[in-house]
GROMACS .gro file of C-alpha atoms in nm:
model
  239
    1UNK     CA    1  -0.541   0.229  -0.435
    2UNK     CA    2  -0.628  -0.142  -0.350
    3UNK     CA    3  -0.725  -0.352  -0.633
    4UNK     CA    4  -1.100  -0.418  -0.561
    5UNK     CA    5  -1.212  -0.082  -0.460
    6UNK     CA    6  -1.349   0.068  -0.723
    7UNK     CA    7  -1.520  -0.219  -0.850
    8UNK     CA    8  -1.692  -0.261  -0.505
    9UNK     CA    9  -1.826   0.084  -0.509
   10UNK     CA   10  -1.973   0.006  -0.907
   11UNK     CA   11  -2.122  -0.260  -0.768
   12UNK     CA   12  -2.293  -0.082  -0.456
   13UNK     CA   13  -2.396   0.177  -0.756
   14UNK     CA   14  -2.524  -0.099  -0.984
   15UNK     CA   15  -2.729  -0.283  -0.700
   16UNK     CA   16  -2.880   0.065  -0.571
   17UNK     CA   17  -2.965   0.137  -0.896
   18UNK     CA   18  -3.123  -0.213  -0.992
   19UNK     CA   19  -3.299  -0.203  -0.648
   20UNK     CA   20  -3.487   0.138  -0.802
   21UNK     CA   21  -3.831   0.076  -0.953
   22UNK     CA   22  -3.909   0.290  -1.217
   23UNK     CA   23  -3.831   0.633  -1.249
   24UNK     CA   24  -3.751   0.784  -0.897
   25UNK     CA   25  -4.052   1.002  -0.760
   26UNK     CA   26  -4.003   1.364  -0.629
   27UNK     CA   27  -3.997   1.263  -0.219
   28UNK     CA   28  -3.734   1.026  -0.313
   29UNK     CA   29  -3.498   1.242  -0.493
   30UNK     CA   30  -3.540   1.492  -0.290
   31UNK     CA   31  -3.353   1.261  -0.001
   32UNK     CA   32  -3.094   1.254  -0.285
   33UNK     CA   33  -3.027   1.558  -0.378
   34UNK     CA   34  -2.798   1.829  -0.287
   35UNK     CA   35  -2.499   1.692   0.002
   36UNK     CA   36  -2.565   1.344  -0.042
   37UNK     CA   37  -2.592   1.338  -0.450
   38UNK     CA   38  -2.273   1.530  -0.458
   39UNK     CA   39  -2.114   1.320  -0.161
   40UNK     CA   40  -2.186   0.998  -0.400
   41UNK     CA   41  -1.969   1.201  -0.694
   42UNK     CA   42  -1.715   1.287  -0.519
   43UNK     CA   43  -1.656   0.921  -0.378
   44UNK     CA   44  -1.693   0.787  -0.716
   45UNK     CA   45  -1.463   1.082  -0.884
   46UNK     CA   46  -1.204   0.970  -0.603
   47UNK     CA   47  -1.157   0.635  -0.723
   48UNK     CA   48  -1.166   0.720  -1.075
   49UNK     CA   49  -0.917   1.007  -1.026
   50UNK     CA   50  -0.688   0.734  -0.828
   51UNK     CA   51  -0.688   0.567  -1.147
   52UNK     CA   52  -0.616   0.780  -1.394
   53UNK     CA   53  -0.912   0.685  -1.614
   54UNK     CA   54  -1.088   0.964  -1.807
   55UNK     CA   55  -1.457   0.996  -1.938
   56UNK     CA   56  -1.737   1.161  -2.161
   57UNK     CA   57  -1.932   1.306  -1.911
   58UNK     CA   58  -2.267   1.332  -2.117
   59UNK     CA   59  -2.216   0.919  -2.151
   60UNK     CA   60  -2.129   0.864  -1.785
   61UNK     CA   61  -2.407   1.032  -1.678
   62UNK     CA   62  -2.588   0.890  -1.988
   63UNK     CA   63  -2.544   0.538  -1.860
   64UNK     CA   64  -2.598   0.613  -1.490
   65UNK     CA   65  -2.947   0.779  -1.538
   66UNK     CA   66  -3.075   0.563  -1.741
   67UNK     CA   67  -3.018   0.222  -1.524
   68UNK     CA   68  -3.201   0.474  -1.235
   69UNK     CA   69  -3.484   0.574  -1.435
   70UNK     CA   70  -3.493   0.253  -1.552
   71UNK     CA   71  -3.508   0.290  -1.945
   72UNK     CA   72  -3.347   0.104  -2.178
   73UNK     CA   73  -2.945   0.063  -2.197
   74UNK     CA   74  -2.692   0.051  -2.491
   75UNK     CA   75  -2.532  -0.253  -2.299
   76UNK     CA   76  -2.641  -0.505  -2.093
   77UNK     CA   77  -2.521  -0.489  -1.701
   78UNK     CA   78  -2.307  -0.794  -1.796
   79UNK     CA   79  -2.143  -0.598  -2.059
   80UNK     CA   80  -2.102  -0.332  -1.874
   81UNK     CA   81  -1.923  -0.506  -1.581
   82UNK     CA   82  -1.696  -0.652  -1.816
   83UNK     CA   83  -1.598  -0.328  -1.952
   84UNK     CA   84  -1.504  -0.141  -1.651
   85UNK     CA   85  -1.277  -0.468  -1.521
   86UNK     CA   86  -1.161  -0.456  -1.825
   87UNK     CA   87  -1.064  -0.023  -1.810
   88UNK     CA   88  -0.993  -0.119  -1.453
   89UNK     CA   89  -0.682  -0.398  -1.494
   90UNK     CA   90  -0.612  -0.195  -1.792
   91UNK     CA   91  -0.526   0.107  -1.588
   92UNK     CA   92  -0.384  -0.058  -1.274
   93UNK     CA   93  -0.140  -0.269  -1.560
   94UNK     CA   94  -0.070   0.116  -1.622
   95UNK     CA   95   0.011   0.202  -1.252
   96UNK     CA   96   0.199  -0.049  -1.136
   97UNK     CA   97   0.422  -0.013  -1.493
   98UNK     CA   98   0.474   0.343  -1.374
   99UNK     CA   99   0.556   0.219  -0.996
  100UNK     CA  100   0.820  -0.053  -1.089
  101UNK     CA  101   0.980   0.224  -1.352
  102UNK     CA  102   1.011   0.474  -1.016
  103UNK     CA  103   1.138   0.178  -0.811
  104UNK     CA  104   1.388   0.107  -1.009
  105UNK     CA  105   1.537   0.433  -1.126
  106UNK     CA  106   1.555   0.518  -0.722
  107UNK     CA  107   1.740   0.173  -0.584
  108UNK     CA  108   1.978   0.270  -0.910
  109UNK     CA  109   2.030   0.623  -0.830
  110UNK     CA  110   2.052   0.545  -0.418
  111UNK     CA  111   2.313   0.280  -0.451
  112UNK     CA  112   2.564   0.536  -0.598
  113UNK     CA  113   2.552   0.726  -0.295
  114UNK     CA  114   2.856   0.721  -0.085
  115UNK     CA  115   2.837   0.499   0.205
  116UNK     CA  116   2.551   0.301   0.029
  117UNK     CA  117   2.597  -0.051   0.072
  118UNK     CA  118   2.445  -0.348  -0.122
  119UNK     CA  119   2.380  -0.741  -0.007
  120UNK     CA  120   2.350  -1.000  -0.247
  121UNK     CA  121   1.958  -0.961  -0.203
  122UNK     CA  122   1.942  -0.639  -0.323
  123UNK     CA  123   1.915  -0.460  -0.003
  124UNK     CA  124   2.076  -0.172   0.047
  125UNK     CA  125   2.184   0.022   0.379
  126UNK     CA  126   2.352   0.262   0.537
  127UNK     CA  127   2.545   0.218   0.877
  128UNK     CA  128   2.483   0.550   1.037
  129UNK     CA  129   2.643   0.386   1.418
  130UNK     CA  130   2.804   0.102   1.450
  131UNK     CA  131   2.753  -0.089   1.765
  132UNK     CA  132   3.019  -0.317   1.920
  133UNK     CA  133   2.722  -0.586   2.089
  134UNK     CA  134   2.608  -0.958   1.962
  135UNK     CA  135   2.468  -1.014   1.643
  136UNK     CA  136   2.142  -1.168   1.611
  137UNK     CA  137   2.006  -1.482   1.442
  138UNK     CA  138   1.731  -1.552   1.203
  139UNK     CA  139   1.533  -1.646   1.476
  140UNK     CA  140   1.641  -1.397   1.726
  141UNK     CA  141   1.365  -1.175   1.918
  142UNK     CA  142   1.492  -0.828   1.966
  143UNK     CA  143   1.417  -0.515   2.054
  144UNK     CA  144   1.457  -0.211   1.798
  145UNK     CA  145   1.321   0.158   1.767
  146UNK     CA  146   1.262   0.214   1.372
  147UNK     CA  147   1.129   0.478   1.199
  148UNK     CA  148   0.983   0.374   0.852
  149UNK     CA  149   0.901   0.605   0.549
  150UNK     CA  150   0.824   0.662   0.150
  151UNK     CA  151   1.134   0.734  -0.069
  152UNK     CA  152   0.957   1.072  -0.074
  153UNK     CA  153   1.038   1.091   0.269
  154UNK     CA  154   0.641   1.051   0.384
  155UNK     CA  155   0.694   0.844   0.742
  156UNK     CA  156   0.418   0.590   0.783
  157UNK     CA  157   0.571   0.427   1.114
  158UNK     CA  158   0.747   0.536   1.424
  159UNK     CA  159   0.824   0.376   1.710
  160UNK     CA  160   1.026   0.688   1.861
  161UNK     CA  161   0.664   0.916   1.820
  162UNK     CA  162   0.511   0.616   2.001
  163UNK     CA  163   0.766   0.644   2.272
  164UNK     CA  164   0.850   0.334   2.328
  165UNK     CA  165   1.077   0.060   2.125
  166UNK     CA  166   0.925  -0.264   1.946
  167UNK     CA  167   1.011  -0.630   2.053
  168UNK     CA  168   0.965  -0.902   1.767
  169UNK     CA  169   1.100  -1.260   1.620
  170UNK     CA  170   1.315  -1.204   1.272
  171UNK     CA  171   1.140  -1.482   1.140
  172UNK     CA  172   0.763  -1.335   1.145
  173UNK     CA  173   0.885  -0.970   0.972
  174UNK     CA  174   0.973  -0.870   0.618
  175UNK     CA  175   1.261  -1.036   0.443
  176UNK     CA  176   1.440  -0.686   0.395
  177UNK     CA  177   1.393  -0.613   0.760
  178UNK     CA  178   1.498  -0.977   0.892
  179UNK     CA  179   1.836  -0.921   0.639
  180UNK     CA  180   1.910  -0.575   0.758
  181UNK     CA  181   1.875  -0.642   1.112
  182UNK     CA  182   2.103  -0.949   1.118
  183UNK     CA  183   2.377  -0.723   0.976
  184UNK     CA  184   2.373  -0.530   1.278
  185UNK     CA  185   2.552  -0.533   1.614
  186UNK     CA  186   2.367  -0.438   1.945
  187UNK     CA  187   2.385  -0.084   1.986
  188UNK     CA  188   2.379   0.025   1.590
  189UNK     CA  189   2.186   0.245   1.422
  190UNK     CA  190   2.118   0.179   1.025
  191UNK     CA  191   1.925   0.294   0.761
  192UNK     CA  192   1.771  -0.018   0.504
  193UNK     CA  193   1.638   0.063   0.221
  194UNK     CA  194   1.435  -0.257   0.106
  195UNK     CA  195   1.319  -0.289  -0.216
  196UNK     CA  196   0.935  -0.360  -0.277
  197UNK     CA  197   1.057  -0.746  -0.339
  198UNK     CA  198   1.206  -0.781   0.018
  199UNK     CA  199   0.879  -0.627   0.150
  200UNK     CA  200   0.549  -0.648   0.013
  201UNK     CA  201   0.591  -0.662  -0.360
  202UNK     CA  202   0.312  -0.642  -0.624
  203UNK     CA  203  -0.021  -0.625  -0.355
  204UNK     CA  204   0.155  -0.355  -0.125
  205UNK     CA  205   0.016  -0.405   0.259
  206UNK     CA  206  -0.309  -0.303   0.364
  207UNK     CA  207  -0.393   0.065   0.289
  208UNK     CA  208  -0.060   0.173   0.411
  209UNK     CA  209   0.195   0.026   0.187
  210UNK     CA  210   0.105   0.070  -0.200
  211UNK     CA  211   0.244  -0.155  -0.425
  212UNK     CA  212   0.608  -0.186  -0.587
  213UNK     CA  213   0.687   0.053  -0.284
  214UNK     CA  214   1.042   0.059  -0.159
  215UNK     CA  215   1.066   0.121   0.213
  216UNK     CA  216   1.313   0.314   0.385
  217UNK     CA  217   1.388   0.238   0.765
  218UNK     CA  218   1.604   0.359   1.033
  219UNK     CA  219   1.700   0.081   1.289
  220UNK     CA  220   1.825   0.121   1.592
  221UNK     CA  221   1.890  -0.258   1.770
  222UNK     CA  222   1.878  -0.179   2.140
  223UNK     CA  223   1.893  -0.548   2.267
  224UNK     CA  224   1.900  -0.918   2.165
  225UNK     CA  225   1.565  -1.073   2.380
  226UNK     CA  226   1.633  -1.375   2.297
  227UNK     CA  227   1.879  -1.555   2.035
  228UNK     CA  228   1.667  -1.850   1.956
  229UNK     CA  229   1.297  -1.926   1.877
  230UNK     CA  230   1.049  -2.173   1.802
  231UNK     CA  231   0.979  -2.096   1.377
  232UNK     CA  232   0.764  -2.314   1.421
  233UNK     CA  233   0.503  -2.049   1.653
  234UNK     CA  234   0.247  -1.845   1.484
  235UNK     CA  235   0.327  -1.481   1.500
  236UNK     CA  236   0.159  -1.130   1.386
  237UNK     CA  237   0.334  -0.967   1.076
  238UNK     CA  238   0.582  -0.715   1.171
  239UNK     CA  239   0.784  -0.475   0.937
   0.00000   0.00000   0.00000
């Protein structure tokens, strides 16, 4: 889960519930009950399940009905916020602890496997063909068909289902990818496995990658576009 989440959905909560005059009237909680009143749990429970923080449910619900019904609170709303970012780093401190532990134990295990090699980076890969073509340069453009995935094997990327291969600069990927793919010849086929520090590290990338994440890709460099490039050019992100 993306730091931020949760505390965005408290806060649409918190400002629906400050919004509320008074103790809601029959017409409007009928609009509220059943589907929706559950949907608004379950969204909530998600979040809070993603987390791994447990609660009192008499004081959850304690707390939530009385800021709708507007009576008085044990805490103020500044208090309050302050409490759940405090639960909230608390238990992503927690998560990411847990993530960096798994990390770690896998690059250790992986790199006794035979045929594992290991740069001075920390990258590790596997040559699965060997080409006999040009290496390319930091800057190079080439064109590759990957397939990326979770150490549990999960595959969140695949040029091969798209049908249809990838062209991009070395310099605007990942440093694990730009590494792995220099090692190879034109017409090889390898599998990287790039630690979460060679890829997107302690904020993960967008909703895809989570954080601390090592990724596992298999590379196949079909062609060498072009050798050299402007660094200096703006370019989109690739893996």
């Amino acid at each position: 889960m993306k730091k931020g989440i949760l505390l965005g959905w408290l806060a649409l909560m918190m400002g629906w519930a400050v919004c509320a005059e008074g103790k809601i009237d029959e017409a409007a909680s009928a609009t509220t009950d059943g589907d929706t009143s559950y949907a608004f749990g379950m969204m909530i429970g998600s979040e809070l399940k993603t987390l791994g923080i447990t609660f009192n449910y008499n004081t959850f619900m304690k707390g939530m009905r009385e800021v709708l019904e507007d009576k008085n609170t044990t805490l103020t709303m500044d208090e309050a916020v302050a409490k759940v970012q405090s639960a909230y780093m608390e238990a992503m401190a927690k998560q990411d602890e847990v993530a960096i532990a798994k990390e770690q134990s896998f690059l250790a295990e992986n790199a006794k496997k035979p045929g594992v090699q290991i740069t001075e980076s920390g990258l590790q890969y596997e040559i699965i063909t060997e080409g006999t073509g040009e290496k390319p340069g930091p800057t190079a453009t080439v064109s590759a068909h990957y397939r990326g995935a979770f150490v549990d094997g999960t595959v969140f990327d695949s040029s091969y289902d798209r049908g249809e291969p990838m062209e991009f600069p070395l310099y605007a990927v990942i440093p694990g990818w730009s590494e792995g793919v220099q090692l190879m010849s034109v017409g090889s086929k390898y599998r990287l496995y790039i630690p979460s520090e060679l890829a997107y590290g302690a904020q993960g990338g967008g909703n895809v990658i989570p954080a601390y994440a090592t990724l596992i890709f298999d590379v196949e460099l079909l062609a060498i576009i072009q050798n050299e490039e402007d660094t200096d050019s703006e370019s989109e992100e690739w893996y």
